Short mmCIF file of C-alpha atoms in Angstrom, two decimals:
data_model
loop_
_atom_site.label_atom_id
_atom_site.label_comp_id
_atom_site.label_asym_id
_atom_site.label_seq_id
_atom_site.Cartn_x
_atom_site.Cartn_y
_atom_site.Cartn_z
CA UNK A 1 -4.13 1.60 -33.49
CA UNK A 2 -6.87 3.09 -31.33
CA UNK A 3 -5.36 3.98 -28.00
CA UNK A 4 -7.33 5.88 -25.38
CA UNK A 5 -4.46 6.90 -23.20
CA UNK A 6 -0.68 7.20 -23.17
CA UNK A 7 1.28 6.41 -20.04
CA UNK A 8 4.87 7.61 -19.69
CA UNK A 9 7.79 6.46 -17.63
CA UNK A 10 9.28 9.44 -15.80
CA UNK A 11 13.07 9.48 -15.36
CA UNK A 12 14.95 9.55 -18.64
CA UNK A 13 11.68 9.49 -20.59
CA UNK A 14 9.92 12.72 -19.57
CA UNK A 15 12.57 14.20 -17.29
CA UNK A 16 16.16 14.65 -18.39
CA UNK A 17 18.49 13.38 -15.68
CA UNK A 18 21.44 15.12 -17.33
CA UNK A 19 21.50 17.74 -14.58
CA UNK A 20 22.22 14.97 -12.07
CA UNK A 21 25.11 13.75 -14.21
CA UNK A 22 26.42 17.31 -14.57
CA UNK A 23 26.30 17.86 -10.82
CA UNK A 24 28.14 14.57 -10.20
CA UNK A 25 30.82 15.65 -12.65
CA UNK A 26 31.18 19.04 -11.00
CA UNK A 27 31.56 17.39 -7.58
CA UNK A 28 34.00 14.72 -8.83
CA UNK A 29 35.68 15.96 -12.01
CA UNK A 30 36.55 13.11 -14.36
CA UNK A 31 34.60 10.59 -12.31
CA UNK A 32 31.08 11.99 -12.33
CA UNK A 33 29.92 10.16 -15.44
CA UNK A 34 31.06 6.79 -14.08
CA UNK A 35 29.46 7.58 -10.73
CA UNK A 36 26.16 8.48 -12.40
CA UNK A 37 26.17 5.32 -14.48
CA UNK A 38 26.96 3.04 -11.53
CA UNK A 39 24.36 4.88 -9.44
CA UNK A 40 21.62 4.39 -12.04
CA UNK A 41 22.52 0.72 -12.57
CA UNK A 42 22.49 0.00 -8.84
CA UNK A 43 19.28 1.98 -8.32
CA UNK A 44 17.44 -0.26 -10.78
CA UNK A 45 19.05 -3.45 -9.51
CA UNK A 46 17.97 -2.65 -5.97
CA UNK A 47 14.36 -2.13 -7.17
CA UNK A 48 14.40 -5.56 -8.81
CA UNK A 49 16.04 -7.38 -5.88
CA UNK A 50 13.71 -5.78 -3.34
CA UNK A 51 10.64 -6.66 -5.38
CA UNK A 52 11.82 -10.25 -5.93
CA UNK A 53 12.28 -10.65 -2.19
CA UNK A 54 9.29 -8.61 -1.08
CA UNK A 55 11.52 -6.09 0.71
CA UNK A 56 10.12 -2.84 -0.58
CA UNK A 57 11.62 0.50 0.36
CA UNK A 58 10.53 3.58 -1.53
CA UNK A 59 12.42 4.99 -4.54
CA UNK A 60 13.87 7.90 -2.60
CA UNK A 61 15.45 5.48 -0.13
CA UNK A 62 16.61 3.08 -2.85
CA UNK A 63 18.07 5.94 -4.90
CA UNK A 64 20.02 7.19 -1.90
CA UNK A 65 21.21 3.67 -1.03
CA UNK A 66 22.43 3.12 -4.58
CA UNK A 67 24.32 6.42 -4.47
CA UNK A 68 26.01 5.45 -1.21
CA UNK A 69 27.15 2.12 -2.67
CA UNK A 70 28.32 3.61 -5.96
CA UNK A 71 30.44 6.27 -4.29
CA UNK A 72 32.02 3.64 -2.04
CA UNK A 73 32.70 1.34 -5.00
CA UNK A 74 34.60 4.16 -6.72
CA UNK A 75 36.34 5.21 -3.50
CA UNK A 76 34.87 8.69 -3.74
CA UNK A 77 34.74 10.63 -0.45
CA UNK A 78 31.06 11.55 -0.73
CA UNK A 79 30.03 13.78 2.17
CA UNK A 80 26.52 13.76 3.64
CA UNK A 81 26.00 17.21 2.13
CA UNK A 82 27.06 16.03 -1.33
CA UNK A 83 24.83 12.96 -0.97
CA UNK A 84 21.88 15.21 -0.20
CA UNK A 85 22.81 17.59 -3.03
CA UNK A 86 22.88 14.78 -5.61
CA UNK A 87 19.60 13.29 -4.39
CA UNK A 88 17.93 16.70 -4.36
CA UNK A 89 18.88 17.13 -8.01
CA UNK A 90 16.24 14.47 -8.73
CA UNK A 91 13.62 16.97 -7.59
CA UNK A 92 14.69 19.69 -10.02
CA UNK A 93 14.92 18.05 -13.45
CA UNK A 94 14.43 19.62 -16.84
CA UNK A 95 12.14 18.19 -19.52
CA UNK A 96 13.72 17.00 -22.75
CA UNK A 97 13.39 19.90 -25.17
CA UNK A 98 10.87 18.24 -27.48
CA UNK A 99 8.64 16.82 -24.79
CA UNK A 100 6.43 19.76 -23.88
CA UNK A 101 5.42 20.39 -27.48
CA UNK A 102 4.61 16.73 -28.15
CA UNK A 103 2.70 16.32 -24.90
CA UNK A 104 0.64 19.47 -25.46
CA UNK A 105 -0.20 18.34 -28.96
CA UNK A 106 -1.32 14.92 -27.76
CA UNK A 107 -3.39 16.50 -25.01
CA UNK A 108 -5.01 18.89 -27.49
CA UNK A 109 -5.96 15.92 -29.67
CA UNK A 110 -7.98 14.52 -26.76
CA UNK A 111 -5.54 11.86 -25.61
CA UNK A 112 -5.55 11.04 -21.91
CA UNK A 113 -1.98 11.32 -20.60
CA UNK A 114 -0.43 9.83 -17.49
CA UNK A 115 2.81 8.99 -15.72
CA UNK A 116 3.53 5.49 -14.41
CA UNK A 117 6.77 5.56 -12.46
CA UNK A 118 8.90 3.91 -9.80
CA UNK A 119 9.27 7.34 -8.18
CA UNK A 120 7.33 8.31 -5.09
CA UNK A 121 4.39 10.69 -5.37
CA UNK A 122 6.39 13.52 -3.84
CA UNK A 123 9.39 12.90 -6.13
CA UNK A 124 7.06 12.95 -9.14
CA UNK A 125 5.23 16.06 -7.98
CA UNK A 126 8.49 17.95 -7.60
CA UNK A 127 9.79 16.82 -11.01
CA UNK A 128 6.50 17.65 -12.75
CA UNK A 129 6.55 21.17 -11.35
CA UNK A 130 10.22 21.64 -12.10
CA UNK A 131 9.70 20.53 -15.70
CA UNK A 132 6.67 22.76 -16.18
CA UNK A 133 4.39 19.81 -16.87
CA UNK A 134 1.60 20.52 -14.38
CA UNK A 135 -1.89 20.15 -15.98
CA UNK A 136 -0.67 17.81 -18.72
CA UNK A 137 -1.35 14.57 -16.87
CA UNK A 138 -4.68 13.10 -15.85
CA UNK A 139 -2.95 10.28 -13.99
CA UNK A 140 0.25 10.38 -11.95
CA UNK A 141 0.78 6.81 -10.79
CA UNK A 142 3.51 5.67 -8.45
CA UNK A 143 4.36 2.05 -7.68
CA UNK A 144 4.73 3.26 -4.11
CA UNK A 145 1.01 2.61 -3.69
CA UNK A 146 1.57 -1.16 -4.08
CA UNK A 147 5.17 -1.55 -2.93
CA UNK A 148 6.38 -3.43 -6.00
CA UNK A 149 8.60 -2.01 -8.72
CA UNK A 150 8.48 -2.53 -12.47
CA UNK A 151 8.54 -5.02 -14.13
CA UNK A 152 6.16 -6.59 -11.61
CA UNK A 153 2.72 -7.01 -13.20
CA UNK A 154 1.14 -5.17 -10.28
CA UNK A 155 3.12 -2.06 -11.18
CA UNK A 156 1.87 -2.04 -14.76
CA UNK A 157 -1.68 -2.85 -13.62
CA UNK A 158 -1.81 0.55 -11.92
CA UNK A 159 -2.20 1.97 -15.43
CA UNK A 160 -5.04 -0.20 -16.62
CA UNK A 161 -6.84 0.28 -13.29
CA UNK A 162 -6.54 4.07 -13.43
CA UNK A 163 -7.49 4.43 -17.11
CA UNK A 164 -10.23 1.83 -16.87
CA UNK A 165 -9.32 0.19 -20.17
CA UNK A 166 -7.56 -3.00 -21.21
CA UNK A 167 -3.80 -2.81 -21.72
CA UNK A 168 -4.02 -3.16 -25.50
CA UNK A 169 -5.96 0.12 -25.65
CA UNK A 170 -3.23 1.98 -23.78
CA UNK A 171 0.20 3.03 -25.03
CA UNK A 172 3.16 2.85 -22.67
CA UNK A 173 6.27 4.90 -23.42
CA UNK A 174 9.69 4.47 -21.85
CA UNK A 175 13.31 5.34 -22.61
CA UNK A 176 14.31 2.13 -20.84
CA UNK A 177 14.17 -0.85 -23.17
CA UNK A 178 13.63 -3.30 -20.30
CA UNK A 179 10.67 -1.18 -19.12
CA UNK A 180 9.11 -1.08 -22.57
CA UNK A 181 9.54 -4.86 -22.84
CA UNK A 182 8.10 -5.41 -19.36
CA UNK A 183 5.07 -3.38 -20.47
CA UNK A 184 4.90 -5.42 -23.69
CA UNK A 185 4.81 -8.60 -21.62
CA UNK A 186 1.97 -7.04 -19.61
CA UNK A 187 0.01 -6.30 -22.77
CA UNK A 188 0.40 -2.57 -23.40
CA UNK A 189 1.09 -1.06 -26.82
CA UNK A 190 4.66 -0.05 -26.21
CA UNK A 191 7.04 2.56 -27.56
CA UNK A 192 10.74 2.67 -26.72
CA UNK A 193 12.34 6.11 -26.83
CA UNK A 194 15.85 4.94 -27.62
CA UNK A 195 17.61 8.24 -26.95
CA UNK A 196 21.05 6.70 -26.59
CA UNK A 197 20.95 4.46 -29.66
CA UNK A 198 21.31 1.38 -27.44
CA UNK A 199 20.87 -2.17 -28.75
CA UNK A 200 17.53 -3.87 -28.10
CA UNK A 201 17.46 -5.95 -24.94
CA UNK A 202 17.50 -9.69 -25.63
CA UNK A 203 14.37 -10.79 -23.81
CA UNK A 204 12.35 -12.60 -26.49
CA UNK A 205 10.03 -9.64 -26.85
CA UNK A 206 10.23 -6.22 -28.45
CA UNK A 207 8.52 -2.89 -27.99
CA UNK A 208 5.84 -2.31 -30.62
CA UNK A 209 7.60 0.83 -31.77
CA UNK A 210 10.98 2.52 -31.39
CA UNK A 211 12.03 6.12 -31.91
CA UNK A 212 14.91 8.39 -31.04
CA UNK A 213 12.85 11.02 -29.23
CA UNK A 214 9.27 11.76 -28.22
CA UNK A 215 8.88 13.46 -31.64
CA UNK A 216 8.52 9.96 -33.10
CA UNK A 217 5.63 9.08 -30.81
CA UNK A 218 2.66 10.73 -32.63
CA UNK A 219 3.43 8.77 -35.80
CA UNK A 220 3.49 5.55 -33.77
CA UNK A 221 0.15 6.40 -32.15
CA UNK A 222 -1.40 7.15 -35.54
CA UNK A 223 -0.48 3.76 -36.96
CA UNK B 1 26.56 -21.92 15.36
CA UNK B 2 25.35 -25.47 14.67
CA UNK B 3 24.91 -25.80 10.95
CA UNK B 4 24.15 -29.15 9.36
CA UNK B 5 24.94 -28.24 5.80
CA UNK B 6 26.68 -25.62 3.71
CA UNK B 7 25.25 -24.53 0.36
CA UNK B 8 27.42 -22.70 -2.13
CA UNK B 9 26.69 -20.40 -5.00
CA UNK B 10 28.57 -21.64 -8.09
CA UNK B 11 29.90 -18.95 -10.44
CA UNK B 12 32.45 -16.67 -8.82
CA UNK B 13 32.11 -18.50 -5.52
CA UNK B 14 33.26 -22.06 -6.30
CA UNK B 15 34.23 -21.63 -9.92
CA UNK B 16 36.62 -18.94 -11.07
CA UNK B 17 35.20 -17.19 -14.12
CA UNK B 18 38.58 -15.60 -14.83
CA UNK B 19 39.10 -17.91 -17.80
CA UNK B 20 36.01 -16.39 -19.43
CA UNK B 21 37.40 -12.89 -18.89
CA UNK B 22 40.78 -13.96 -20.28
CA UNK B 23 39.17 -15.44 -23.38
CA UNK B 24 37.16 -12.24 -23.95
CA UNK B 25 40.35 -10.21 -23.67
CA UNK B 26 42.16 -12.47 -26.14
CA UNK B 27 39.28 -12.13 -28.62
CA UNK B 28 38.94 -8.35 -28.15
CA UNK B 29 42.22 -6.97 -26.83
CA UNK B 30 41.71 -3.93 -24.62
CA UNK B 31 37.95 -4.43 -24.53
CA UNK B 32 37.56 -7.90 -23.05
CA UNK B 33 37.37 -6.80 -19.44
CA UNK B 34 34.62 -4.27 -20.18
CA UNK B 35 32.77 -6.88 -22.25
CA UNK B 36 32.97 -9.42 -19.44
CA UNK B 37 31.72 -6.92 -16.90
CA UNK B 38 28.79 -5.77 -19.06
CA UNK B 39 27.98 -9.39 -19.86
CA UNK B 40 27.89 -10.42 -16.19
CA UNK B 41 25.79 -7.37 -15.23
CA UNK B 42 23.27 -8.01 -18.01
CA UNK B 43 23.15 -11.73 -17.29
CA UNK B 44 22.04 -11.06 -13.71
CA UNK B 45 19.66 -8.27 -14.71
CA UNK B 46 17.93 -10.54 -17.19
CA UNK B 47 17.47 -13.22 -14.48
CA UNK B 48 15.82 -10.64 -12.24
CA UNK B 49 13.59 -9.14 -14.93
CA UNK B 50 12.48 -12.55 -16.20
CA UNK B 51 11.65 -13.73 -12.70
CA UNK B 52 9.75 -10.52 -11.88
CA UNK B 53 7.66 -10.97 -15.02
CA UNK B 54 7.36 -14.76 -14.92
CA UNK B 55 9.22 -15.11 -18.22
CA UNK B 56 11.74 -17.78 -17.35
CA UNK B 57 14.34 -18.95 -19.82
CA UNK B 58 17.20 -21.11 -18.57
CA UNK B 59 20.58 -19.73 -17.56
CA UNK B 60 22.33 -20.95 -20.69
CA UNK B 61 19.88 -18.97 -22.83
CA UNK B 62 20.00 -15.90 -20.59
CA UNK B 63 23.80 -15.99 -20.50
CA UNK B 64 23.95 -16.13 -24.29
CA UNK B 65 21.37 -13.35 -24.64
CA UNK B 66 23.32 -11.13 -22.27
CA UNK B 67 26.49 -11.75 -24.28
CA UNK B 68 24.75 -10.81 -27.51
CA UNK B 69 23.51 -7.53 -26.01
CA UNK B 70 26.83 -6.65 -24.40
CA UNK B 71 28.81 -7.15 -27.59
CA UNK B 72 26.31 -5.00 -29.51
CA UNK B 73 26.44 -2.27 -26.85
CA UNK B 74 30.23 -2.08 -27.24
CA UNK B 75 30.03 -2.32 -31.04
CA UNK B 76 32.15 -5.48 -31.05
CA UNK B 77 31.79 -7.66 -34.17
CA UNK B 78 31.11 -10.88 -32.25
CA UNK B 79 30.81 -13.80 -34.65
CA UNK B 80 28.61 -16.82 -33.97
CA UNK B 81 31.76 -18.89 -33.46
CA UNK B 82 33.12 -16.39 -30.91
CA UNK B 83 29.74 -16.29 -29.17
CA UNK B 84 29.80 -20.08 -28.85
CA UNK B 85 33.43 -20.04 -27.74
CA UNK B 86 32.72 -17.57 -24.92
CA UNK B 87 29.64 -19.44 -23.76
CA UNK B 88 31.46 -22.77 -23.84
CA UNK B 89 34.13 -21.32 -21.54
CA UNK B 90 31.44 -21.45 -18.83
CA UNK B 91 31.62 -25.24 -19.05
CA UNK B 92 35.37 -25.41 -18.41
CA UNK B 93 36.05 -23.30 -15.34
CA UNK B 94 38.82 -23.68 -12.79
CA UNK B 95 38.20 -23.75 -9.05
CA UNK B 96 39.68 -20.96 -6.95
CA UNK B 97 42.96 -22.27 -5.62
CA UNK B 98 41.93 -22.51 -1.98
CA UNK B 99 38.54 -24.07 -2.56
CA UNK B 100 39.34 -27.76 -2.94
CA UNK B 101 41.29 -27.88 0.30
CA UNK B 102 38.59 -26.07 2.28
CA UNK B 103 35.78 -28.16 0.79
CA UNK B 104 37.59 -31.45 1.44
CA UNK B 105 38.25 -30.41 5.00
CA UNK B 106 34.60 -29.49 5.59
CA UNK B 107 33.47 -32.76 4.03
CA UNK B 108 35.91 -34.72 6.22
CA UNK B 109 34.44 -33.02 9.28
CA UNK B 110 31.05 -34.50 8.40
CA UNK B 111 29.45 -31.36 6.93
CA UNK B 112 26.88 -31.91 4.18
CA UNK B 113 27.87 -29.79 1.18
CA UNK B 114 25.75 -28.61 -1.72
CA UNK B 115 25.52 -26.19 -4.62
CA UNK B 116 22.53 -23.87 -5.07
CA UNK B 117 22.88 -22.06 -8.36
CA UNK B 118 21.13 -20.21 -11.16
CA UNK B 119 22.98 -22.47 -13.61
CA UNK B 120 21.27 -25.36 -15.33
CA UNK B 121 22.00 -28.93 -14.23
CA UNK B 122 24.12 -29.58 -17.30
CA UNK B 123 26.09 -26.33 -16.86
CA UNK B 124 26.76 -27.24 -13.23
CA UNK B 125 27.71 -30.82 -14.06
CA UNK B 126 30.25 -29.65 -16.62
CA UNK B 127 31.74 -27.07 -14.27
CA UNK B 128 31.92 -29.51 -11.35
CA UNK B 129 33.83 -32.01 -13.48
CA UNK B 130 36.08 -29.35 -14.94
CA UNK B 131 36.95 -28.06 -11.47
CA UNK B 132 37.63 -31.55 -10.09
CA UNK B 133 34.84 -31.24 -7.53
CA UNK B 134 32.92 -34.45 -8.24
CA UNK B 135 32.07 -36.37 -5.02
CA UNK B 136 32.25 -33.29 -2.83
CA UNK B 137 28.59 -32.34 -3.05
CA UNK B 138 25.58 -34.21 -1.69
CA UNK B 139 23.21 -31.72 -3.32
CA UNK B 140 23.52 -29.99 -6.67
CA UNK B 141 20.47 -27.74 -6.88
CA UNK B 142 19.51 -25.66 -9.90
CA UNK B 143 16.77 -23.05 -9.96
CA UNK B 144 15.93 -24.50 -13.37
CA UNK B 145 13.69 -26.98 -11.55
CA UNK B 146 11.35 -24.17 -10.48
CA UNK B 147 11.90 -21.59 -13.22
CA UNK B 148 12.63 -18.69 -10.87
CA UNK B 149 16.03 -17.13 -10.23
CA UNK B 150 17.57 -15.85 -7.01
CA UNK B 151 16.61 -13.85 -5.00
CA UNK B 152 13.13 -15.36 -5.36
CA UNK B 153 12.26 -17.23 -2.15
CA UNK B 154 11.45 -20.34 -4.19
CA UNK B 155 15.05 -20.51 -5.37
CA UNK B 156 16.43 -20.45 -1.84
CA UNK B 157 13.77 -22.91 -0.65
CA UNK B 158 15.35 -25.54 -2.89
CA UNK B 159 18.10 -25.73 -0.27
CA UNK B 160 15.94 -26.18 2.80
CA UNK B 161 13.82 -28.74 0.95
CA UNK B 162 16.85 -30.79 -0.16
CA UNK B 163 18.66 -30.67 3.18
CA UNK B 164 15.48 -31.21 5.16
CA UNK B 165 16.34 -28.62 7.77
CA UNK B 166 15.25 -25.07 8.57
CA UNK B 167 17.21 -22.26 6.96
CA UNK B 168 18.83 -21.15 10.21
CA UNK B 169 20.57 -24.54 10.45
CA UNK B 170 22.09 -24.18 6.98
CA UNK B 171 24.92 -21.91 5.87
CA UNK B 172 24.78 -20.26 2.48
CA UNK B 173 27.96 -18.98 0.88
CA UNK B 174 28.22 -16.61 -2.07
CA UNK B 175 30.74 -14.23 -3.58
CA UNK B 176 27.84 -12.01 -4.66
CA UNK B 177 26.79 -9.67 -1.89
CA UNK B 178 23.22 -9.40 -3.21
CA UNK B 179 22.97 -13.20 -3.20
CA UNK B 180 24.22 -13.48 0.38
CA UNK B 181 21.74 -10.78 1.40
CA UNK B 182 18.91 -12.50 -0.48
CA UNK B 183 19.75 -15.67 1.45
CA UNK B 184 19.86 -13.65 4.69
CA UNK B 185 16.37 -12.36 3.95
CA UNK B 186 15.29 -15.97 3.40
CA UNK B 187 16.72 -17.01 6.76
CA UNK B 188 19.99 -18.81 6.02
CA UNK B 189 23.18 -18.27 8.00
CA UNK B 190 25.07 -16.38 5.34
CA UNK B 191 28.71 -15.83 4.44
CA UNK B 192 29.87 -13.37 1.79
CA UNK B 193 33.15 -14.24 0.09
CA UNK B 194 34.14 -10.70 -0.81
CA UNK B 195 36.98 -11.58 -3.18
CA UNK B 196 37.05 -8.18 -4.87
CA UNK B 197 36.94 -6.04 -1.72
CA UNK B 198 33.63 -4.53 -2.84
CA UNK B 199 31.48 -2.34 -0.58
CA UNK B 200 28.52 -3.95 1.13
CA UNK B 201 25.28 -3.63 -0.79
CA UNK B 202 22.87 -1.13 0.78
CA UNK B 203 19.80 -3.30 1.26
CA UNK B 204 19.04 -2.95 5.01
CA UNK B 205 20.49 -6.40 5.70
CA UNK B 206 23.97 -7.87 5.93
CA UNK B 207 25.49 -11.29 5.52
CA UNK B 208 26.19 -12.90 8.90
CA UNK B 209 29.88 -13.20 8.02
CA UNK B 210 32.33 -11.81 5.48
CA UNK B 211 35.70 -13.09 4.33
CA UNK B 212 38.12 -12.53 1.49
CA UNK B 213 38.28 -16.18 0.40
CA UNK B 214 36.82 -19.57 1.26
CA UNK B 215 39.72 -19.94 3.73
CA UNK B 216 37.76 -17.67 6.07
CA UNK B 217 34.69 -19.93 5.99
CA UNK B 218 35.66 -22.62 8.55
CA UNK B 219 36.19 -19.99 11.25
CA UNK B 220 32.75 -18.54 10.49
CA UNK B 221 31.16 -22.01 10.72
CA UNK B 222 32.88 -22.66 14.03
CA UNK B 223 31.45 -19.53 15.62
#
């Protein structure tokens, strides 16, 4: 495979959202994991519903809205301060331990690297700094510029437009199976980082490659 | 409010899917409820993702695919026969106890009634017969005719096209908050049957009315 560039999803792929889960658990012992899971599910569902109905609001807003709903659904007395604290945790994420080494190696080999995310530019900037990933990425692309979330084709087209190459010359990497499949549908060479050993989504299409961490990516790119 | 017609969502709104949950529990004691919940969540998510990416497959297929994934995610050894048994339960649903009385009363008052559902025509036909609701509905509308699921505007437009009236002269009733809000965005007069006492979805819009069962609908229509 000759790929010119590698585009990465952000949350869960580059940035470990475990610190958000840990904070939720410390605020609501015994219920934080369920809150985090409901929050993440609702966050994504709201992105899809808003895009389907052309009712875009940015990812910061949607993430906060999903948190509000999830806390209510679990009857958790989430204060405004706790709401802000949980949202702010999105701005101070850690990288997965293997990521920096793999990314630096890819960059050293001459690969163009980028991020293609639902997050807003300011959310991504904060997370990149927090994770110590400044200077690794040539492109930091947010769907906020077009007001449509993944898996809308317009979201994935941000990558081909920025790189200036057809999709089949660009690799797209995500820890979300649905995101990797959406990118497959669009035409990218796709790699699913299946960190949680989840089953493949049943959508009549598969990522081109699957691994358990970013360590498996260089071998995929060398194929 | 002067509405000429009332359109209903099908699954969970007219038809009680409890029998599906009960069957799942009898097949996998202690895990059936979680399976049913994951199945329903994935089923909807697949409709949204497929519509976003213009990769339509009908609701029977999507429902089966979501079941396959959900069983795998919970490490349940779902056989092909059990898969078929669970899917077939969708064809033999019971109506919620109050529904027949309310629907007959609305019909007697001269209201045009219809169904507007993600389900295929044959799925809806089977469920209508099973629930004893034949002859109640002037319109039985399936998104299968356009290949796009709710909340796509094209799905909701099936109702205005069939009734031949603007959306603000038609009531749309759903037990799914996101569906009622999608219909609100489209312009219908919307009523959310909040059977499970769930919190309102945080999508910057609200259904025009909320009740705990279809018994609360006539009062909403008389407003």
